[in-house]
Coordinates of C-alpha atoms in Angstrom, one line a residue:
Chain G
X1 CA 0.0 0.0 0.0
X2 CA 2.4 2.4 1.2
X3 CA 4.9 1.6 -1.6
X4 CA 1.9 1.9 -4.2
X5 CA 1.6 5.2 -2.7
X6 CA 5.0 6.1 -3.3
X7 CA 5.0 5.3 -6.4
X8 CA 2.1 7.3 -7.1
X9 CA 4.0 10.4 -5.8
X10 CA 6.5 9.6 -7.8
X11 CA 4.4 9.6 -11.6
X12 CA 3.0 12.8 -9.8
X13 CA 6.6 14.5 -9.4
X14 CA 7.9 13.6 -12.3
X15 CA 4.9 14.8 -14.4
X16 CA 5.5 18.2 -12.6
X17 CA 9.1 18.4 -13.6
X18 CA 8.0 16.6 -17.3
X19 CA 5.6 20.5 -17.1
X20 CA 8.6 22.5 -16.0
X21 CA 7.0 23.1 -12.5
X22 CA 8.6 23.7 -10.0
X23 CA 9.4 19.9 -7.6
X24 CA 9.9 19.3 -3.8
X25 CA 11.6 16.6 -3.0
X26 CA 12.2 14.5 -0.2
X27 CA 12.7 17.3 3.1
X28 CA 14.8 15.2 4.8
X29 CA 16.6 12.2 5.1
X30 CA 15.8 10.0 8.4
X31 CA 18.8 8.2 8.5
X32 CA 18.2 5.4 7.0
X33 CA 16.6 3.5 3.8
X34 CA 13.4 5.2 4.1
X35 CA 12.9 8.8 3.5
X36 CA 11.3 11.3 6.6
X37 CA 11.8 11.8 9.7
X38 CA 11.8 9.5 12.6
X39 CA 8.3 9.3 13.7
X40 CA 7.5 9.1 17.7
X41 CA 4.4 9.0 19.3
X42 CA 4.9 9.9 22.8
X43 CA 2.9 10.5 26.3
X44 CA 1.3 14.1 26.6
X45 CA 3.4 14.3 29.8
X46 CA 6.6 14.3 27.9
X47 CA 6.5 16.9 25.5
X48 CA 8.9 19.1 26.9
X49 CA 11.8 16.8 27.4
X50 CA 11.1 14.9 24.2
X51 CA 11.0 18.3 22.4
X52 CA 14.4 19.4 23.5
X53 CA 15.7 16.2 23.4
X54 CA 14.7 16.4 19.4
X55 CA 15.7 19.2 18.9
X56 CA 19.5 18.7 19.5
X57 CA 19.2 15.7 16.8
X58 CA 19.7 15.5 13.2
X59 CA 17.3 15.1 11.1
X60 CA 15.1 16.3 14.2
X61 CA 12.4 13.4 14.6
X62 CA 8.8 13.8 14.2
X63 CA 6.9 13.2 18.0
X64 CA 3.6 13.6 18.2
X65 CA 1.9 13.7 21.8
X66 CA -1.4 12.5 23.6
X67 CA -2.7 10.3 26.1
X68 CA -0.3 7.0 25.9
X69 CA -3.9 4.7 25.6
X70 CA -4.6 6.7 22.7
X71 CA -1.2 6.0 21.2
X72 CA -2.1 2.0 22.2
X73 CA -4.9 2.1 20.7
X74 CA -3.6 4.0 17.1
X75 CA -0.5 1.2 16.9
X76 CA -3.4 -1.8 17.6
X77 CA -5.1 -0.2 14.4
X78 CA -2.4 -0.5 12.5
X79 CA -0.4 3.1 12.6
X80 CA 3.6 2.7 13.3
X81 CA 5.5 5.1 14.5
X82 CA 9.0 4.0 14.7
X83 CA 9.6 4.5 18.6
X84 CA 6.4 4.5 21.2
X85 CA 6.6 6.3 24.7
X86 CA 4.7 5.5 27.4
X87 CA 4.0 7.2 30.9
X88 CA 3.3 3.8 32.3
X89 CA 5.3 0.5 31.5
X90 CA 1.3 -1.5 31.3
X91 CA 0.7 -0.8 27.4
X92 CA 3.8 -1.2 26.2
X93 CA 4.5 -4.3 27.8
X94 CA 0.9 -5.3 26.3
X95 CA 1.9 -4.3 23.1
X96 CA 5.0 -6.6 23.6
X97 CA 3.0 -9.4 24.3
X98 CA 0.7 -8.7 21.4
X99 CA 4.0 -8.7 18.8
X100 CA 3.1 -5.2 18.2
X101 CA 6.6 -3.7 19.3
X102 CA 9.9 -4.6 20.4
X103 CA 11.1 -5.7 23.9
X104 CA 10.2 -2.2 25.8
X105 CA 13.0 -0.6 28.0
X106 CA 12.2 1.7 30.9
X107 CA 13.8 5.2 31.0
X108 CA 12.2 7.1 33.0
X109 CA 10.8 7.8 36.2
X110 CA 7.9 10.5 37.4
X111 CA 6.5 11.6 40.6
X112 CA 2.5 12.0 40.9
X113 CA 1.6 15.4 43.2
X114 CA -1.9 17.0 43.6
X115 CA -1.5 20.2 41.9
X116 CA -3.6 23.5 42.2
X117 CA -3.7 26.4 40.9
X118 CA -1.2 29.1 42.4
X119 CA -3.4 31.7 43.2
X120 CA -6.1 29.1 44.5
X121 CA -6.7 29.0 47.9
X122 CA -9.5 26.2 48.0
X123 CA -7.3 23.0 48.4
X124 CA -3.9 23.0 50.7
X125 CA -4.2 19.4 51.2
X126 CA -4.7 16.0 50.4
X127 CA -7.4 16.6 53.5
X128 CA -9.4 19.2 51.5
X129 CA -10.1 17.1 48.5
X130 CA -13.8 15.8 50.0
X131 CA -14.6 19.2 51.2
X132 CA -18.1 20.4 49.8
X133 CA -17.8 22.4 46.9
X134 CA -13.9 21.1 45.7
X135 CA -13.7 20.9 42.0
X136 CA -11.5 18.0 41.0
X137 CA -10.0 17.2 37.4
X138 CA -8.5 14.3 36.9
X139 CA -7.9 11.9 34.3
X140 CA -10.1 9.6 32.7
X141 CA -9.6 5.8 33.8
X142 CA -7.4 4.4 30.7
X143 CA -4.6 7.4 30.4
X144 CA -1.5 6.2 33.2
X145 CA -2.5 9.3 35.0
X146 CA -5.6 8.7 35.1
X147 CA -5.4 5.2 37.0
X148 CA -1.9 6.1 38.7
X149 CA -4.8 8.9 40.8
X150 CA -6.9 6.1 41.1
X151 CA -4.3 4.2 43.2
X152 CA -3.3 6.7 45.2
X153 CA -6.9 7.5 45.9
X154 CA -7.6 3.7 46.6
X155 CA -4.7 3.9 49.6
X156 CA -6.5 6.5 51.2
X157 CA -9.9 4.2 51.9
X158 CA -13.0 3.3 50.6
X159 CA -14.8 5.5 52.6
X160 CA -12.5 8.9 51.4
X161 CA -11.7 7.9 48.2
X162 CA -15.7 7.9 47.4
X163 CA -16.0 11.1 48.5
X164 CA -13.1 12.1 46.6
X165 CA -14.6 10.7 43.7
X166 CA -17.6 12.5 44.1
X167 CA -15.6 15.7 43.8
X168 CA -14.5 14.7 40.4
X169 CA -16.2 16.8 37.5
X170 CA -14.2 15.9 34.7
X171 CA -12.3 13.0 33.0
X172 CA -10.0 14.3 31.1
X173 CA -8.1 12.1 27.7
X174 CA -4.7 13.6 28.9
X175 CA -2.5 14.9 31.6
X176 CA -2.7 18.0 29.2
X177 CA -6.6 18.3 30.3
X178 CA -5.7 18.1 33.6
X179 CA -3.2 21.3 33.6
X180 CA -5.5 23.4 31.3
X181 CA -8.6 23.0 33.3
X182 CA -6.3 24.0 36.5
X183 CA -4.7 26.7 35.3
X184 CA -7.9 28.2 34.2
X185 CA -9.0 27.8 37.6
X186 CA -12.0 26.0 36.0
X187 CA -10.6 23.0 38.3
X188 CA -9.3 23.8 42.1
X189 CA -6.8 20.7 42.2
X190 CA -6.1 17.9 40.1
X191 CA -3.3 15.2 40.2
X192 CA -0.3 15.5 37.6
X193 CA 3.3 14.9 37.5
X194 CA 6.0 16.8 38.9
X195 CA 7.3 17.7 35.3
X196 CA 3.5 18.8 34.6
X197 CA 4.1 21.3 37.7
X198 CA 7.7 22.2 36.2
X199 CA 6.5 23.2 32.8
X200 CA 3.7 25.0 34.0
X201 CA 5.8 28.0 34.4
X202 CA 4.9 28.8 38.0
X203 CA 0.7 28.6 37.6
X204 CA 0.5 25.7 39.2
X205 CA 1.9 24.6 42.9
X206 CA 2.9 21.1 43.7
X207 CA 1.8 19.6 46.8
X208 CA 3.9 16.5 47.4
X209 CA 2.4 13.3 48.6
X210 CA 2.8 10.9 51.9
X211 CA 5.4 8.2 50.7
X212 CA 3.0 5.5 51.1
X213 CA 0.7 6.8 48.6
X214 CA 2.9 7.5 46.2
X215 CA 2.7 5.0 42.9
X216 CA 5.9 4.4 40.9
X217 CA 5.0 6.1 37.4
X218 CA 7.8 4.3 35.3
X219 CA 7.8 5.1 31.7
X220 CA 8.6 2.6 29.5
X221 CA 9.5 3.1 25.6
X222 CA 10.4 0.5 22.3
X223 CA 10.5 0.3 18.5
X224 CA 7.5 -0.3 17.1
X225 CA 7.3 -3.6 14.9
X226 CA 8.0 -3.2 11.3
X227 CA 9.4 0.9 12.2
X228 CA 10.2 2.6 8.3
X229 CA 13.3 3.6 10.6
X230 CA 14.3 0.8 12.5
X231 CA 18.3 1.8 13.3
X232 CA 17.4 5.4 13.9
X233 CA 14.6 4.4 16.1
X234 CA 17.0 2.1 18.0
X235 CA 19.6 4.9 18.3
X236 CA 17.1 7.4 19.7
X237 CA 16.3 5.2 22.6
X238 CA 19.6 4.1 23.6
X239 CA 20.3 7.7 23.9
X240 CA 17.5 8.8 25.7
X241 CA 18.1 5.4 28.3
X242 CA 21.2 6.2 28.8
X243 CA 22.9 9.3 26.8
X244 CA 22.1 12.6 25.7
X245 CA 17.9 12.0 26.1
X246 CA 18.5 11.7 30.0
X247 CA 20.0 15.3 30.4
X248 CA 17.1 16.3 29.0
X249 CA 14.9 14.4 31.4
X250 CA 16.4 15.1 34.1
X251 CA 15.9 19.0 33.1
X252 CA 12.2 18.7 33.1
X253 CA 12.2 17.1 36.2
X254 CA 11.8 13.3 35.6
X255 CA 13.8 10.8 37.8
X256 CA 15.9 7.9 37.0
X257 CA 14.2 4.9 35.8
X258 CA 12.9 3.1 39.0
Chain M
X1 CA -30.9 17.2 -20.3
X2 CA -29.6 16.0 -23.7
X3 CA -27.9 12.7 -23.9
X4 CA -24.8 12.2 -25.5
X5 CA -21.9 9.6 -25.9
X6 CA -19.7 10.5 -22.9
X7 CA -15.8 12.3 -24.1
X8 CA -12.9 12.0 -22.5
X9 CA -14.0 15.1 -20.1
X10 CA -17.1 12.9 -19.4
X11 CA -15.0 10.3 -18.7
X12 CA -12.5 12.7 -16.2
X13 CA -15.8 13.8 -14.3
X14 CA -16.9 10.1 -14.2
X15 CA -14.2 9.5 -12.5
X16 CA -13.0 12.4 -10.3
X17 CA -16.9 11.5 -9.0
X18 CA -16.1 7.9 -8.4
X19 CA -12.5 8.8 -6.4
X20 CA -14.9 11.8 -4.5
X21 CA -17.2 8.8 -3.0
X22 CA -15.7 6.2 -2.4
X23 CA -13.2 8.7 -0.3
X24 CA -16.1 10.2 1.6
X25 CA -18.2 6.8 2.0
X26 CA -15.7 4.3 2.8
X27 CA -14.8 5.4 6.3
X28 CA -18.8 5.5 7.5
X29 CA -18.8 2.1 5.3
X30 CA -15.9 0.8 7.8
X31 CA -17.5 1.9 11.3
X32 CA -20.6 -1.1 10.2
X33 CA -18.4 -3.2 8.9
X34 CA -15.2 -3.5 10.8
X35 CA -16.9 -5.1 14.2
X36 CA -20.7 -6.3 12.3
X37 CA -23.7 -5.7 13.2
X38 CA -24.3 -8.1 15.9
X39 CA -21.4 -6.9 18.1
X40 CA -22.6 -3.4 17.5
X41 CA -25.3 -3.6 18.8
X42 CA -24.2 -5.8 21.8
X43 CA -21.7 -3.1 22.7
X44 CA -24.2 -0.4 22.1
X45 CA -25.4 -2.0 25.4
X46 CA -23.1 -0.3 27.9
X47 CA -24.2 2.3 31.0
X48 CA -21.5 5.1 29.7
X49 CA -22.7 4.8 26.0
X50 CA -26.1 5.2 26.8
X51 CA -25.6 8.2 29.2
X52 CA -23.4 9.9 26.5
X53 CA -26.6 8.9 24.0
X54 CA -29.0 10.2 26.6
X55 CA -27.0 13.1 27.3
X56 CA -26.4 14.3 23.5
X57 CA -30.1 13.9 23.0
X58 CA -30.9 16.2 25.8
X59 CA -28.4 19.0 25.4
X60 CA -29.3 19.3 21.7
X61 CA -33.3 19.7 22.7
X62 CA -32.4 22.4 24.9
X63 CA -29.7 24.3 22.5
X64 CA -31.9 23.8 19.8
X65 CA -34.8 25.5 21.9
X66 CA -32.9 28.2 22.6
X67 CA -31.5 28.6 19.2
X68 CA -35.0 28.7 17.7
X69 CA -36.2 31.2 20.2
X70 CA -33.4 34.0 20.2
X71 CA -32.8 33.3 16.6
X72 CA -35.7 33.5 14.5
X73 CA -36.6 37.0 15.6
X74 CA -32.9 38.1 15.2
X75 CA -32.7 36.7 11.6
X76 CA -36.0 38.0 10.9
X77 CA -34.6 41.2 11.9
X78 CA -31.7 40.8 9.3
X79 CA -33.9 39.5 7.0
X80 CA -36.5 42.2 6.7
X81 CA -34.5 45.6 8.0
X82 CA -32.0 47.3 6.5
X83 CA -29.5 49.5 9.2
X84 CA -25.7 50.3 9.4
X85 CA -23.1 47.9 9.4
X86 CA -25.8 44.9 9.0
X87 CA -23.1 43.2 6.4
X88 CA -20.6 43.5 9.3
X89 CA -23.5 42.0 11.5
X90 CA -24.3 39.5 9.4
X91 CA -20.5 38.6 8.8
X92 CA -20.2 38.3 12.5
X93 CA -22.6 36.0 14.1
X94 CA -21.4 33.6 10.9
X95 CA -18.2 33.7 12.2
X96 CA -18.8 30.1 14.0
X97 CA -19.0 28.9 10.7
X98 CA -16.0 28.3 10.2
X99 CA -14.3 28.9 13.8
X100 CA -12.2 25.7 14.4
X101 CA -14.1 24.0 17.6
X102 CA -10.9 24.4 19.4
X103 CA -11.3 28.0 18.8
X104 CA -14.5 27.7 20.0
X105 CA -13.4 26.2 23.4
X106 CA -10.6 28.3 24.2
X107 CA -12.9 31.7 23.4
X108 CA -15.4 30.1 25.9
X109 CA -13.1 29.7 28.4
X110 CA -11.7 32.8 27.9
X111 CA -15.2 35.0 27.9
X112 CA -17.0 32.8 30.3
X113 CA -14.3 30.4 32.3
X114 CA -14.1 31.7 36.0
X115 CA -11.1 33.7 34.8
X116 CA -13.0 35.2 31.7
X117 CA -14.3 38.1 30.6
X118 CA -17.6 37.4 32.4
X119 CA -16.5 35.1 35.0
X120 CA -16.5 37.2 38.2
X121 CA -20.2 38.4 36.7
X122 CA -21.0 35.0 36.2
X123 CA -20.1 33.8 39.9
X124 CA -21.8 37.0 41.2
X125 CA -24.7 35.6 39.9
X126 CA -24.3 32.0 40.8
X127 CA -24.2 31.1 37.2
X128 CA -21.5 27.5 36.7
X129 CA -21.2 26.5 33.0
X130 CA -17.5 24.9 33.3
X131 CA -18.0 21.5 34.2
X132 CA -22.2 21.8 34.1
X133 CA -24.2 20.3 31.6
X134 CA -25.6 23.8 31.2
X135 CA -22.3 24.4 29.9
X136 CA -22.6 21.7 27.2
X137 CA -25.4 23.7 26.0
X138 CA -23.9 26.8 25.6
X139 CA -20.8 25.2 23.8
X140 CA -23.6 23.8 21.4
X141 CA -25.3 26.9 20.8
X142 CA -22.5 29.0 20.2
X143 CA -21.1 26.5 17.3
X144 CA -24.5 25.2 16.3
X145 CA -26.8 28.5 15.9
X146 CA -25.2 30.1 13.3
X147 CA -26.3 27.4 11.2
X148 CA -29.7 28.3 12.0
X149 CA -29.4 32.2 11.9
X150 CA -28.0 31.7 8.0
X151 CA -30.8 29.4 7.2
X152 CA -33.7 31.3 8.9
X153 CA -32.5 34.9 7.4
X154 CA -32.4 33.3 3.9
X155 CA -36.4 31.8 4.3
X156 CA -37.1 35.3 5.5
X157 CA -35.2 37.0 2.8
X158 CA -37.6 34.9 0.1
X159 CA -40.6 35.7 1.6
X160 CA -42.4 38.0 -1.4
X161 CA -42.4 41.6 0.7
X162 CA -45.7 41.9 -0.5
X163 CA -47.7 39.4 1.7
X164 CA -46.0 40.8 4.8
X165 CA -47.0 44.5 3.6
X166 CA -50.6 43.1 2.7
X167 CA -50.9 42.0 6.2
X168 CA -49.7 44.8 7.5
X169 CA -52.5 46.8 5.7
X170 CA -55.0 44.5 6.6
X171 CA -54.3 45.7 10.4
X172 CA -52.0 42.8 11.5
X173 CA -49.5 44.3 13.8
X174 CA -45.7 43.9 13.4
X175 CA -45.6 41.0 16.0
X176 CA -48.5 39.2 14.5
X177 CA -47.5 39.6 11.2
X178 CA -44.2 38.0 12.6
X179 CA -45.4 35.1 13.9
X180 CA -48.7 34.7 11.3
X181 CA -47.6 35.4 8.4
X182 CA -44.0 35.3 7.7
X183 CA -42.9 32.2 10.2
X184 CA -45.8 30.1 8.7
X185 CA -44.1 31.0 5.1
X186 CA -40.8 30.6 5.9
X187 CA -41.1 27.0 7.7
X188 CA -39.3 24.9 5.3
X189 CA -36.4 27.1 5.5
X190 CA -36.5 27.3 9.2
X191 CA -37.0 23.8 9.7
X192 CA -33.7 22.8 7.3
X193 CA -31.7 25.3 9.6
X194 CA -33.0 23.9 12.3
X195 CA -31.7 20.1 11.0
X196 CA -28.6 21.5 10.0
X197 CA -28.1 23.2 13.3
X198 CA -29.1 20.1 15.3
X199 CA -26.9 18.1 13.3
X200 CA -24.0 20.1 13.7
X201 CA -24.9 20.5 17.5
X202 CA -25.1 16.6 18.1
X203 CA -21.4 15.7 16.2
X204 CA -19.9 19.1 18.5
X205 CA -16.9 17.5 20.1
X206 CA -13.7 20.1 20.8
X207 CA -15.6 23.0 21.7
X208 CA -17.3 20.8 25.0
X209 CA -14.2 18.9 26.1
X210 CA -12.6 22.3 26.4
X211 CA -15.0 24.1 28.3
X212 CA -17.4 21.7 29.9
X213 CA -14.9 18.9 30.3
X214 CA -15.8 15.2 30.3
X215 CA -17.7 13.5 32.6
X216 CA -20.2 10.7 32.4
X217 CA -23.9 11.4 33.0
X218 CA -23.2 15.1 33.3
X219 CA -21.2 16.4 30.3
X220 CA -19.6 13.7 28.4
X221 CA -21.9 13.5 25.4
X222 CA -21.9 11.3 22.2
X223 CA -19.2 12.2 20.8
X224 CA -16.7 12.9 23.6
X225 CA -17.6 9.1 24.8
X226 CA -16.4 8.1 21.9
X227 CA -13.0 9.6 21.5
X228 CA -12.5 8.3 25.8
X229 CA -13.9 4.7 24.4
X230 CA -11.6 4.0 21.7
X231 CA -8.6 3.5 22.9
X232 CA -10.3 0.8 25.1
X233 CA -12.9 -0.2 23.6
X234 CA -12.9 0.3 19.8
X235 CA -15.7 -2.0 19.3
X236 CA -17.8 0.4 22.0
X237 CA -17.0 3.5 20.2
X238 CA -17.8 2.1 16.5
X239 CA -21.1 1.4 17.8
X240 CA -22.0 4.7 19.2
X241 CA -20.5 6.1 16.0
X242 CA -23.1 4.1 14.0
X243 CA -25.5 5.4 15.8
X244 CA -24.3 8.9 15.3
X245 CA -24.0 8.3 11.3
X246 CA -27.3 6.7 11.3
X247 CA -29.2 10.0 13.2
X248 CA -27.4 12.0 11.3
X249 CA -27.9 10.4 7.8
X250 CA -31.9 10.6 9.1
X251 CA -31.5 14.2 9.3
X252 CA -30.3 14.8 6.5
X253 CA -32.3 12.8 4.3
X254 CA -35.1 14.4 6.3
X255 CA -34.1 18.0 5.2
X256 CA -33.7 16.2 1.7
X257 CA -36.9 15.3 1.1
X258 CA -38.0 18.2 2.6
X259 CA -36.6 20.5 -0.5
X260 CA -37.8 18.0 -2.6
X261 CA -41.1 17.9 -1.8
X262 CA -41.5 21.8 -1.3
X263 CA -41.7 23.3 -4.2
X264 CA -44.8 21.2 -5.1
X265 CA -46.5 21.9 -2.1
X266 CA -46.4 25.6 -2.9
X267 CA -47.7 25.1 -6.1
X268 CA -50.7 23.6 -4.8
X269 CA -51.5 26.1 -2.3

């Protein structure tokens, strides 16, 4: 199909330069046997480290970002990317186990906090989140942030965490959702990563959690099955386990991988 | 039309027509086909799709009444006056035409989120639409009415002057002439904008998420169940998407038939 399509372009170009238009050619040159860019589809939550980490690379990959379950569920219907990151280590192990991508490697780590807004004054606490009238925005069950807030909100009790959920008026697709209902103060507190807190240029305020509440958010990432760019892919996660990606990381506030 | 043997431009349009639908048919094609029938409908049967169902089917009634109230006087206005700047007027509550719905949402946040324009007047007044299902509504309105304004000012427009001056003579005021003379005449029109609007208003998706956010039984309608489905349950979101092609085909076919059969009823009266 795709080559078909390739082809097709091809006739296309060549009939333009047959006409003495003007031709574009490839942009540029991923690396490899294919032409583009590397292609990576990557959790919402890592824009900003994925970003920078791009951009000191050449050819600068393509990422594009959104709730890692979405991403799951696009490389289940048949869409590769070369390299898939996850905020969680769940779907790409499943994807493994489907023989959708390669053995998945772990590479980062992330912290959950509740986060409010930083001129809100509603929520100080964990202890506030059943109070009447608290506005909660949280994501939805199937995105990693959405059921790392559910375990945290399990530890606390049946009894609280109902209450909690009560307080809940919106599920949203991505940690994205989360931050842009806080910060305009739609929502008084919602959980979110640290980096989520970082890169929120001071509009939000972090309030760390008890220890034993806290769930391990380990982000794992692998080469999609069949990747166009299968050595660049493999390059770009080496160095973001263990070379130039993990500067980057750590910039934006992610930890070590657990 | 006159029949002749088909030239290599008939040929071209042939098939430039043939690429046109099967591009725009085979994805609503694939949402019956890629699951079946049978375990559509079995998935169809599942508490969060029938909320979202429930929920689409009651924020469109209510946008749609509003719509029709507040907007068949104003495009009757448009319709039937002539004042300064009515092109600008005109130009501007079109606007949502073509707003991308992500425009949409971020202009509602920003003139009525609690940090908006309005939202200290808003929580003066006690008045939530983030999060609410009221503000579902106003999400739909705002990207669904101006479907109905364009629509209702053209009816109006058509309307022959001369039956609305005739009434007028005849000692019908301005307000009954309105409402028994010119909206009787101008139904067809007003009831295709009013399809047009309501389908627009039921397939709204970016506009909601942004401002009312997602949440079952209170503002996660139709379509926002279905993009917060699919990456767990495809099969679940196909089905609600049939249903949503299905409605919507039924609309449309509705306001179909509706031109179709129009100009003959006219005739007759």
């Amino acid at each position: 199909m795709r080559v078909r399509m390739r082809s097709a372009v091809g006739v296309v170009a060549a009939l333009a330069i047959g006409l003495g238009l003007a031709s574009c050619g490839d942009d540029d040159d991923g690396g490899g046997a294919a032409g583009g860019p590397l292609v990576v589809s990557a959790a919402t939550s890592l824009k900003g480290a994925l970003t920078d980490y791009g951009e000191t690379l050449d050819p600068r990959p393509r990422a594009q970002f959104a709730g890692s379950d979405e991403l799951a569920a696009q490389i289940r219907q048949g869409v590769k990317p070369d390299v898939f990151a996850s905020a969680n280590t769940k779907l790409p192990d499943a994807l493994h186990r489907e023989g959708l991508v390669e053995q998945p490697r772990v590479f980062a780590g992330n912290r959950l906090v509740l986060a409010v807004p930083t001129d809100g004054g509603r929520v100080r606490s964990l202890d506030d989140l059943d109070d009447a009238g608290v506005k909660l925005a949280i994501g939805s069950e199937t995105v990693p942030i959405g059921s790392y807030t559910r375990k945290v909100l399990a530890r606390l009790g049946a009894a609280r965490n109902a209450a909690i959920l009560k307080n809940v008026r919106s599920n949203e697709s991505n940690v994205g959702g989360v931050v842009g209902k806080l910060t305009q103060g739609a929502a008084d507190a919602g959980f979110v990563y640290i980096t989520d807190v970082k890169s929120a240029s001071g509009r939000l305020r972090g309030i760390e959690l008890p220890a034993r509440l806290k769930p391990s958010a380990a982000y794992g990432v692998a080469v999609v099955k069949g990747a166009e760019h299968r050595d660049a892919a493999v390059r770009y996660i080496d160095a973001l386990v263990s070379g130039a990606g993990q500067a980057e990381l750590r910039e934006k506030g992610f930890e070590p991988a657990p | 039309m006159i029949r002749r043997r088909p030239g290599w431009f008939g040929v071209a349009l042939g098939a430039a027509l043939a690429v046109a639908l099967t591009f725009l048919v085979l994805p609503i094609v694939a949402i019956f086909v890629d699951a079946g029938p049978g375990r559509l409908l079995a998935a169809l049967d599942d508490d969060a799709s029938l909320d979202a169902l429930r929920l689409s089917a009651l924020t469109t009634a209510i946008a749609l009444a509003i719509i029709v109230a507040v907007g068949t006087p104003a495009a009757y206005l448009l319709a039937t006056r002539s004042f300064p700047g009515r092109a600008v007027v005109i130009t501007l509550v079109e606007l949502p035409l073509v707003l991308p719905p992500a425009v949409a949402g971020i202009g509602l946040l920003a003139a009525l989120g609690p940090k908006g324009l309005l939202g200290g007047v808003l929580e003066d007044a006690g008045v939530e639409l983030v999060f609410q299902t009221a503000g579902v509504v106003v999400a739909l309105c705002f990207v669904a009415s101006p479907f109905y304004l364009r629509q209702a000012q053209a009816a109006f427009a058509a309307l022959d002057p001369r039956w609305l001056e005739a009434s007028r003579t005849l000692g019908a005021s301005e307000a009954a002439t309105f409402a028994r003379v010119a909206i009787p005449a101008a139904r067809p029109g007003l009831v295709a904008g009013l399809a047009l609007a309501w389908g627009r208003a039921l397939g709204e998706f970016g506009a909601t998420l942004m401002f009312a956010g997602s949440l079952q039984e209170v503002t996660q309608t139709a379509p926002l169940r279905i993009y917060d489905g699919f990456a767990e349950d495809f099969t679940g979101a196909l089905a609600l998407s049939g249903v949503l092609v299905a409605v919507s085909a039924a609309i449309l076919l509705a306001v179909k038939l509706m031109d179709a059969t129009e100009p003959l009823g006219r005739a007759a009266r």
